């Protein structure tokens, strides 16, 4: 009888030679977004984790296990057999660099741009390979965090309890459905194993704030921030557990008694895993988040409101189980639920505040319920996956405003049911060849039927060289608001999904000398039926949203990794990106969001990132990181008509170090120092929103 371990070795080729609608968000200030996700995990992945860690640490032994990835195929697969471009970040490396947020972890990944206007807690948008900010599916253990329609902000997502991150670039809707147009980011949480281990960490930071003055913001007093985190994990081969809780708070970028810019975020997560026998595994996971963000600025970056803030909570649950019914037939089931509640509160600033729109509040609940089953059929040369899922989506929201022009209220109470079925084949028909092919059918109560596909091939002519090519399609369903808005704005229930056609070719060469690896990828994406908004619909009863626009994105990604001598590792990445609007939206003016032949906003043409990590000794480690972001377009909303502007290129330097002051078999204490923006560069990721200047962090970690 084949057990899970034997199946892993066969699948990975062991023994071989690896309000939503952010996309068209016109204003850069934060809106109410409450990330949702449900957790699921694989016993096979957990079994493979030591092999992955061994591969990443580059041991000097002559025997190396293949690096295993899961996200591209949803079964553990040797990275050398995967046609898609994949980046893996280990949780240990992130902790050594002091990175505690998903947004910061992704900034230096090839093909990725993260834009966050100003302070902690502000809307953090992810652009992958030039796609829209709702074109990337962000997952925790296989379950998406995105709202229906793809909207997501990275601002409140932390790296607590993370074992590794996998970033897949390119369309992945065949396996992940709506939203995986440009790629997938997946967080794998830890599986507890071994004796009970308790970890605790705390750090505090300081940076120069801004003080309002004369309608602008001038250098102000020092602002403080702090964070603490604690976790416990342990278990046996049969049962494992891992729990974590963290709390972060900052005064915010703007410091004055009149303008509150504070931000706080609390996250708790846990996972239980059981493997009662070699053929069965199951896991139960839960995550809870609670955040509050005060933002005193308007859409043009002006300090305009003393007390407006957004708040939200998110609760997610996931149950994942699998069993080998036959030696080569595995059945898996996923049950998932997540609920987000929150809104915006903007009370009058005072008794005399009765001009303009002087009061606003909103509340919303968004739910996703999913049931999914799939079968993995293992053969001597590959794995055939057959799956089906059903998902219920719902949104209930209420808002009201008071203004000098009168009071108004709005309500939305909608739901929809989606079904899907998919099939995928991943295999190695010949010793030097690997292939991947898949197809998916989706049916929605709103957009009807939609089919996506993906295929790829990998050729390894000799040891260390990997040539690959892949092509496919992806789609994103409309948001609830785009479909069902009523009142001043009318939704369009007949909208079709936005979709893409993409291809890429790549080459990767690894050399044993100096641990050198060089990879280059050329990619091209074509986006169609983009949903655009118009204030002036064709007729008085027509909706405000239409499938009208199109765009392209193509470019190149280059990655270099080398370990020229012991204890030293250097990595570098360069991304070239060219985007163009091929079919304009409704607005034809100079400040149009989708102007004909213009580039897509906030996507730089050139991005460079590099890190050098050096182990000074067994007790002391240091990392130097450099990032350069080129010029990119944006819209200035400070006056009407809006105008397109160019944000200047900028470069930042980061330095982090950690030293073990106590080392023992059962305990460890480490002191940490980190400096972000070491050279105090002045720059903006969104026009009129200054980024944080030099920030110094000091802290400590302890293991018991």
XYZ file of C-alpha atoms in Angstrom, residues 43-644:
602
model
C 0.170 16.900 5.071
C 2.370 16.259 2.064
C 3.631 19.848 2.101
C 4.413 19.607 5.779
C 6.307 16.376 5.121
C 8.252 18.151 2.396
C 9.109 21.213 4.499
C 12.410 19.843 5.819
C 13.456 19.038 2.260
C 12.611 22.571 1.178
C 14.558 24.072 4.037
C 17.532 21.881 3.214
C 17.459 22.968 -0.408
C 17.227 26.655 0.493
C 20.065 26.604 2.978
C 22.460 25.247 0.324
C 24.341 22.642 2.356
C 27.802 21.570 1.328
C 26.772 17.907 1.160
C 26.915 16.228 -2.224
C 23.309 14.995 -1.847
C 20.553 17.591 -2.255
C 16.845 16.976 -2.239
C 14.790 18.751 -4.909
C 13.015 21.970 -3.985
C 9.296 21.304 -3.660
C 6.522 23.782 -4.547
C 2.759 23.331 -4.276
C 1.016 26.463 -5.543
C 1.587 26.029 -9.314
C -0.073 22.578 -9.436
C -1.807 22.119 -6.027
C 0.168 18.895 -5.551
C 3.754 18.766 -4.250
C 5.952 19.054 -7.349
C 9.671 19.400 -7.898
C 10.321 23.010 -8.888
C 12.439 21.781 -11.806
C 9.283 20.245 -13.320
C 7.134 23.397 -13.064
C 6.605 25.507 -16.187
C 5.426 28.627 -14.318
C 7.714 31.236 -12.760
C 7.804 30.631 -8.990
C 9.501 32.502 -6.142
C 9.770 30.986 -2.651
C 10.418 33.051 0.489
C 11.042 31.232 3.744
C 9.543 32.460 6.992
C 12.929 32.186 8.652
C 14.515 34.568 6.139
C 11.694 37.060 6.590
C 12.135 36.987 10.360
C 15.889 37.503 10.060
C 15.252 40.625 7.966
C 12.601 41.876 10.400
C 9.825 41.707 7.799
C 6.445 41.318 9.496
C 3.983 42.371 6.764
C 3.057 40.676 3.512
C 3.383 43.964 1.626
C 7.035 44.362 2.638
C 7.784 40.705 1.891
C 6.507 41.071 -1.690
C 8.149 44.385 -2.591
C 11.408 42.811 -3.761
C 9.925 39.885 -5.716
C 10.518 40.003 -9.473
C 7.500 41.284 -11.398
C 5.790 42.712 -8.280
C 4.942 46.337 -7.489
C 3.394 47.379 -4.166
C 1.986 50.897 -3.824
C 0.899 52.293 -0.462
C 0.064 55.990 -0.075
C 1.924 57.199 2.990
C 1.288 55.825 6.430
C 0.932 52.369 7.966
C -2.594 51.021 7.477
C -3.249 52.846 4.201
C -4.529 50.845 1.248
C -1.618 48.718 -0.044
C -2.199 47.649 -3.660
C -0.424 44.768 -5.384
C 0.342 44.937 -9.115
C 1.771 41.715 -10.539
C 3.307 41.849 -14.034
C 1.387 45.015 -14.815
C -2.047 43.575 -14.029
C -4.706 45.442 -12.091
C -4.591 45.476 -8.288
C -7.409 42.903 -8.162
C -5.731 40.523 -10.623
C -3.747 38.539 -8.032
C -5.308 35.857 -5.855
C -3.849 35.995 -2.345
C -4.263 32.731 -0.429
C -3.666 31.316 3.019
C -3.112 27.575 2.778
C -5.058 27.395 -0.471
C -8.013 29.650 0.320
C -8.380 33.188 -1.130
C -8.392 36.343 0.961
C -9.822 38.466 -1.861
C -13.315 39.905 -1.762
C -15.658 38.648 -4.498
C -14.424 40.474 -7.588
C -10.774 40.367 -6.518
C -10.410 43.409 -4.266
C -7.775 43.130 -1.556
C -5.485 45.354 0.477
C -2.211 44.041 1.883
C -2.134 46.677 4.630
C -3.347 44.397 7.442
C -1.849 41.063 6.348
C 1.031 39.957 8.537
C 3.593 37.173 8.199
C 2.840 35.727 11.647
C 3.016 31.944 11.854
C 4.341 31.715 8.278
C 6.455 28.790 7.177
C 6.931 29.987 3.597
C 5.487 32.122 0.825
C 5.080 30.987 -2.768
C 4.539 33.538 -5.522
C 3.437 32.232 -8.927
C 3.578 34.705 -11.811
C 1.224 34.186 -14.720
C -2.461 33.191 -15.041
C -3.630 30.501 -12.619
C -7.432 30.610 -12.935
C -7.513 26.925 -13.957
C -6.794 25.962 -10.349
C -7.768 29.090 -8.412
C -10.678 30.568 -10.354
C -11.628 34.231 -10.432
C -8.936 36.761 -9.568
C -5.874 34.692 -10.493
C -5.368 36.686 -13.717
C -1.726 37.741 -13.253
C -0.699 35.298 -10.564
C -1.091 33.864 -7.078
C 0.504 34.659 -3.728
C 0.143 31.871 -1.179
C 0.974 31.872 2.526
C 1.725 28.474 4.064
C 1.297 28.488 7.834
C 3.444 26.415 10.117
C 2.716 22.863 11.100
C 3.774 22.164 14.680
C 6.213 19.326 15.193
C 8.600 18.192 17.899
C 8.719 19.327 21.555
C 6.739 22.378 22.625
C 8.500 25.594 21.585
C 7.420 29.072 22.670
C 8.683 32.159 20.848
C 8.169 35.786 21.783
C 9.306 38.968 20.039
C 8.939 42.690 20.636
C 10.284 45.714 18.821
C 9.879 49.456 18.865
C 10.598 52.004 16.170
C 10.932 55.731 15.530
C 10.641 57.858 12.409
C 10.254 61.517 11.515
C 6.630 62.522 11.166
C 4.897 65.354 9.321
C 3.140 68.358 10.808
C 0.370 70.191 8.926
C 1.104 73.779 8.049
C -0.151 76.214 5.419
C -2.216 73.572 3.675
C 0.803 71.301 3.316
C 2.808 68.958 5.497
C 6.182 69.960 6.921
C 8.762 67.917 8.861
C 7.436 67.220 12.309
C 8.268 65.495 15.561
C 9.443 61.924 15.944
C 6.699 59.347 15.747
C 6.714 56.002 17.563
C 5.576 52.532 16.688
C 5.778 49.180 18.401
C 4.907 45.561 17.815
C 4.898 42.324 19.812
C 4.255 38.726 18.805
C 4.132 35.346 20.558
C 3.634 31.821 19.295
C 3.689 28.236 20.491
C 4.092 25.089 18.411
C 4.794 21.413 18.862
C 3.485 17.952 18.254
C 4.231 14.468 17.043
C 3.950 12.640 13.750
C 0.262 12.027 14.516
C -0.827 15.413 15.909
C 0.663 18.905 15.567
C -0.356 22.393 16.668
C 0.805 25.962 16.074
C -0.699 29.155 17.519
C 0.294 32.787 17.180
C -0.895 36.239 18.277
C 0.501 39.678 17.451
C -0.299 43.321 18.089
C 1.049 46.412 16.283
C 0.374 50.112 16.801
C 1.799 53.360 15.445
C 1.122 57.054 15.953
C 1.018 57.448 12.176
C 2.778 59.754 9.762
C 0.931 62.969 10.671
C 1.451 64.143 14.195
C -0.683 66.829 15.755
C -3.452 67.170 18.286
C -5.873 68.104 15.489
C -5.225 65.211 13.092
C -5.276 61.586 14.224
C -3.304 59.240 11.943
C -2.908 56.279 14.300
C -3.105 52.649 13.205
C -3.493 49.427 15.180
C -3.715 45.801 14.093
C -4.238 42.594 16.065
C -3.936 39.152 14.478
C -4.444 35.702 16.028
C -4.083 32.410 14.176
C -3.909 28.720 14.907
C -3.653 25.390 13.175
C -4.271 21.828 14.327
C -3.073 18.931 12.200
C -3.704 15.215 12.529
C -2.434 12.179 10.616
C -3.997 9.147 12.289
C -2.416 6.769 9.773
C -0.185 6.816 6.712
C -3.154 7.197 4.371
C -5.102 9.985 6.105
C -4.503 13.567 7.161
C -6.663 16.487 8.266
C -6.109 20.048 9.421
C -8.231 22.734 11.044
C -7.155 26.352 10.964
C -8.538 29.658 12.201
C -7.442 33.258 11.793
C -8.826 36.456 13.292
C -7.837 40.040 12.530
C -8.947 43.378 13.969
C -7.645 46.708 12.662
C -8.390 50.435 12.980
C -6.863 53.128 10.759
C -7.337 56.892 11.177
C -6.679 58.835 7.970
C -6.877 62.653 8.094
C -6.250 63.206 4.365
C -8.574 63.614 1.423
C -8.083 62.039 -2.016
C -5.518 64.685 -2.945
C -3.362 64.094 0.124
C -4.497 67.264 1.897
C -5.056 67.222 5.660
C -8.801 67.738 5.669
C -10.566 65.738 8.378
C -9.679 65.389 12.040
C -11.460 62.194 12.946
C -12.338 59.945 10.004
C -11.279 56.325 10.365
C -11.951 52.861 9.044
C -12.277 49.702 11.105
C -12.721 46.046 10.428
C -12.559 42.490 11.696
C -12.135 39.266 9.735
C -12.677 35.699 10.890
C -11.703 32.724 8.763
C -12.074 28.988 9.238
C -10.821 26.135 7.113
C -11.011 22.373 7.305
C -8.951 20.311 4.856
C -8.778 16.512 4.826
C -7.438 13.831 2.514
C -7.222 10.069 2.286
C -5.685 7.575 -0.101
C -8.649 5.435 -1.089
C -6.364 3.262 -3.218
C -2.576 3.134 -3.482
C -2.685 5.632 -6.383
C -5.968 7.461 -5.727
C -6.151 10.305 -3.206
C -9.381 12.137 -2.343
C -9.335 15.574 -0.712
C -12.076 17.858 0.583
C -11.946 21.499 1.627
C -14.623 23.271 3.684
C -14.030 26.953 4.200
C -15.794 29.990 5.629
C -14.757 33.563 6.126
C -16.597 36.683 7.238
C -15.454 40.298 7.306
C -17.252 43.114 9.106
C -16.315 46.758 9.170
C -16.814 50.198 7.764
C -15.952 53.887 7.798
C -16.862 56.412 10.501
C -16.573 60.152 9.901
C -18.543 62.122 12.476
C -18.724 65.936 12.328
C -15.470 67.489 13.492
C -17.400 69.817 15.745
C -20.674 71.631 16.287
C -19.816 74.116 13.551
C -18.983 71.423 10.995
C -22.058 71.656 8.730
C -20.526 72.567 5.370
C -20.023 70.240 2.424
C -20.214 66.519 3.194
C -19.648 66.767 6.911
C -20.661 63.323 8.193
C -20.475 59.841 6.752
C -20.642 56.281 8.054
C -20.839 52.820 6.519
C -21.078 49.223 7.668
C -20.592 46.100 5.577
C -20.443 42.345 5.930
C -18.895 40.184 3.222
C -19.062 36.389 3.341
C -17.659 33.514 1.305
C -18.584 29.879 1.891
C -16.811 27.228 -0.157
C -16.897 23.464 -0.478
C -14.400 21.773 -2.782
C -13.530 18.184 -3.565
C -10.767 16.845 -5.769
C -9.120 13.577 -6.655
C -5.423 13.090 -7.408
C -4.739 10.085 -9.606
C -1.046 9.164 -9.453
C 0.662 7.342 -12.282
C 4.228 6.309 -12.913
C 4.899 9.517 -14.887
C 2.570 12.115 -13.418
C -0.577 13.189 -11.580
C -4.064 13.801 -12.948
C -6.171 16.123 -10.764
C -9.952 16.338 -11.089
C -11.827 18.847 -8.962
C -15.159 20.574 -8.403
C -16.250 23.375 -6.094
C -19.283 25.410 -5.117
C -19.056 28.837 -3.505
C -21.694 31.114 -2.030
C -20.829 34.813 -1.913
C -22.833 37.469 -0.075
C -22.549 41.136 0.811
C -24.712 43.280 3.062
C -23.848 46.951 3.398
C -25.384 50.186 4.611
C -24.152 53.772 4.384
C -25.489 57.183 5.247
C -24.211 60.703 4.783
C -25.157 64.176 5.958
C -24.269 67.204 3.892
C -25.218 70.774 3.134
C -27.083 69.392 0.126
C -29.261 66.991 2.140
C -29.062 63.575 3.722
C -28.819 60.273 1.867
C -28.695 56.555 2.619
C -27.777 53.491 0.632
C -28.239 49.743 1.062
C -26.941 46.664 -0.694
C -28.006 43.106 0.142
C -26.940 40.658 -2.569
C -25.613 37.161 -3.004
C -24.599 34.788 -5.783
C -23.705 31.149 -6.241
C -20.738 29.967 -8.320
C -19.901 26.447 -9.489
C -16.697 25.177 -11.100
C -15.058 21.998 -12.362
C -11.448 21.595 -13.471
C -8.895 19.061 -14.632
C -5.094 19.203 -14.670
C -2.303 16.906 -15.793
C 1.218 17.360 -14.418
C 3.841 14.855 -15.493
C 7.314 13.920 -16.691
C 6.771 11.876 -19.885
C 10.544 11.752 -20.498
C 13.508 12.099 -18.174
C 14.345 15.598 -19.445
C 10.803 16.792 -20.218
C 7.874 17.906 -18.033
C 4.437 19.014 -19.150
C 1.451 20.707 -17.556
C -2.027 21.149 -19.010
C -5.335 22.145 -17.467
C -8.820 23.416 -18.214
C -11.579 24.885 -16.032
C -15.291 25.630 -16.432
C -16.991 28.189 -14.201
C -20.677 28.965 -13.949
C -21.954 32.029 -12.089
C -25.453 33.269 -11.389
C -24.334 36.668 -12.674
C -21.985 36.193 -15.653
C -22.978 32.684 -16.789
C -20.345 30.293 -18.181
C -16.639 30.932 -18.620
C -13.777 28.610 -19.618
C -10.069 29.049 -18.912
C -7.051 26.943 -19.863
C -3.323 26.678 -19.200
C -0.475 24.629 -20.638
C 3.290 24.527 -20.272
C 6.421 22.544 -21.010
C 9.847 22.283 -19.361
C 12.985 20.963 -21.058
C 16.182 20.129 -19.137
C 18.857 19.373 -21.768
C 21.614 18.972 -19.178
C 22.142 19.266 -15.444
C 21.476 22.774 -14.161
C 19.757 24.155 -17.259
C 15.998 24.529 -17.427
C 14.076 25.900 -20.407
C 10.352 26.495 -20.049
C 7.351 27.945 -21.855
C 3.749 28.362 -20.788
C 0.550 30.004 -21.993
C -2.917 30.377 -20.563
C -5.927 32.496 -19.726
C -7.325 34.023 -16.549
C -10.485 35.861 -15.479
C -11.935 38.092 -12.775
C -15.632 38.273 -11.991
C -17.322 41.686 -11.476
C -17.652 43.037 -7.955
C -21.031 43.108 -6.222
C -21.080 46.889 -6.514
C -20.360 46.773 -10.262
C -23.215 44.291 -10.684
C -25.848 45.512 -8.229
C -25.262 49.120 -7.120
C -28.483 51.148 -6.931
C -29.278 54.809 -6.434
C -26.984 57.539 -7.694
C -24.752 54.827 -9.230
C -26.326 51.904 -11.085
C -24.690 48.514 -11.384
C -24.779 46.388 -14.507
C -26.010 42.808 -13.887
C -25.033 41.763 -17.440
C -21.304 42.469 -17.067
C -18.901 39.834 -18.363
C -15.713 38.863 -16.511
C -12.513 40.737 -17.217
C -10.078 38.247 -18.750
C -6.569 37.836 -20.107
C -4.476 35.802 -22.520
C -0.822 35.388 -21.527
C 2.382 33.620 -22.506
C 5.924 33.456 -21.208
C 9.261 31.809 -21.982
C 12.129 31.436 -19.560
C 15.547 29.944 -18.994
C 17.360 29.129 -15.772
C 20.953 28.018 -15.311
C 22.356 26.771 -12.019
C 26.085 26.242 -11.525
C 27.530 24.338 -8.573
C 30.489 26.728 -8.331
C 29.598 29.552 -5.967
C 25.967 28.480 -5.724
C 25.232 30.587 -8.809
C 21.767 30.617 -10.352
C 20.668 32.927 -13.161
C 17.112 33.050 -14.516
C 15.443 35.186 -17.184
C 11.768 35.305 -18.199
C 10.008 37.125 -21.031
C 6.241 37.534 -20.652
C 3.277 39.095 -22.440
C -0.286 39.644 -21.196
C -3.366 40.985 -22.982
C -6.282 42.179 -20.828
C -9.759 42.408 -22.334
C -13.272 43.528 -21.347
C -11.979 45.751 -18.534
C -14.873 47.223 -16.578
C -14.938 51.030 -16.658
C -17.169 53.557 -14.890
C -18.892 56.524 -16.515
C -20.761 59.427 -14.887
C -22.688 59.901 -18.151
C -24.245 56.578 -19.258
C -25.639 56.355 -22.818
C -29.259 56.581 -21.605
C -31.003 57.811 -18.448
C -31.865 54.265 -17.381
C -28.530 52.709 -18.380
C -25.964 51.476 -15.813
C -22.685 53.217 -15.001
C -20.431 50.191 -15.587
C -19.525 48.594 -18.925
C -16.999 46.106 -20.360
C -15.206 48.524 -22.649
C -11.462 48.809 -22.109
C -8.369 46.748 -22.930
C -4.639 46.866 -22.177
C -1.389 44.978 -22.613
C 1.617 44.347 -20.390
C 4.883 42.758 -21.448
C 8.367 42.690 -20.081
C 11.326 40.794 -18.717
C 12.378 39.481 -15.305
C 15.989 38.645 -14.434
C 16.983 36.929 -11.189
C 20.496 36.206 -9.907
C 21.501 34.297 -6.787
C 25.048 33.483 -5.659
C 26.848 32.199 -2.570
C 30.494 32.891 -3.441
C 31.817 31.881 -0.031
C 30.468 30.397 3.216
C 28.029 32.483 5.252
C 27.490 34.925 2.382
C 24.501 35.039 0.029
C 23.625 37.709 -2.519
C 20.413 37.950 -4.559
C 19.361 40.421 -7.219
C 16.273 40.980 -9.354
C 15.514 43.303 -12.267
C 12.095 43.813 -13.867
C 11.350 45.671 -17.092
C 7.664 46.372 -17.693
C 5.862 48.082 -20.578
C 2.102 48.628 -20.313
C -0.300 50.260 -22.775
C -4.023 50.963 -22.934
C -5.190 49.506 -26.248
C -8.917 50.282 -25.864
C -9.697 53.421 -23.888
C -12.382 53.813 -21.291
C -15.183 56.381 -21.271
C -13.093 59.355 -20.167
C -11.068 60.888 -23.010
C -9.574 63.850 -21.122
C -5.927 64.272 -20.046
C -6.726 62.873 -16.605
C -8.395 59.708 -17.856
C -7.743 56.568 -15.859
C -7.574 54.511 -19.076
C -6.458 56.986 -21.754
C -5.743 55.586 -25.215
C -2.102 54.459 -25.664
C -1.149 55.616 -22.150
C 0.657 53.425 -19.642
C -1.208 51.876 -16.720
C -0.903 53.859 -13.495
C 1.643 53.183 -10.738
C 3.513 50.513 -12.734
C 7.205 51.457 -13.064
C 9.078 50.540 -16.240
C 12.223 49.568 -14.315
C 12.587 47.994 -10.871
C 15.788 46.713 -9.247
C 16.134 44.966 -5.885
C 19.117 43.275 -4.258
C 20.027 41.827 -0.863
C 23.308 40.673 0.608
C 23.139 38.436 3.698
C 26.276 37.695 5.687
C 26.714 35.475 8.709
C 29.503 37.249 10.552
C 29.631 34.356 13.008
C 27.376 31.683 14.431
C 25.847 34.368 16.625
C 25.747 37.467 14.391
C 23.965 37.956 11.036
C 23.445 41.050 8.870
C 21.482 41.935 5.739
C 21.855 44.892 3.394
C 18.967 45.536 0.978
C 18.802 48.018 -1.908
C 15.724 48.863 -3.969
C 15.258 51.147 -6.996
C 11.831 51.967 -8.445
C 11.686 53.846 -11.738
C 9.371 56.582 -12.975
C 5.684 55.761 -13.277
C 2.466 57.569 -14.041
C -0.221 58.615 -11.580
C -3.244 60.930 -11.395
C -3.218 64.145 -9.366
C -6.626 64.690 -7.747
C -5.761 68.014 -6.113
C -7.831 69.999 -8.603
C -10.333 69.386 -11.390
C -9.854 68.493 -14.170
C -7.496 65.815 -12.877
C -4.170 65.577 -14.615
C -1.701 62.808 -15.300
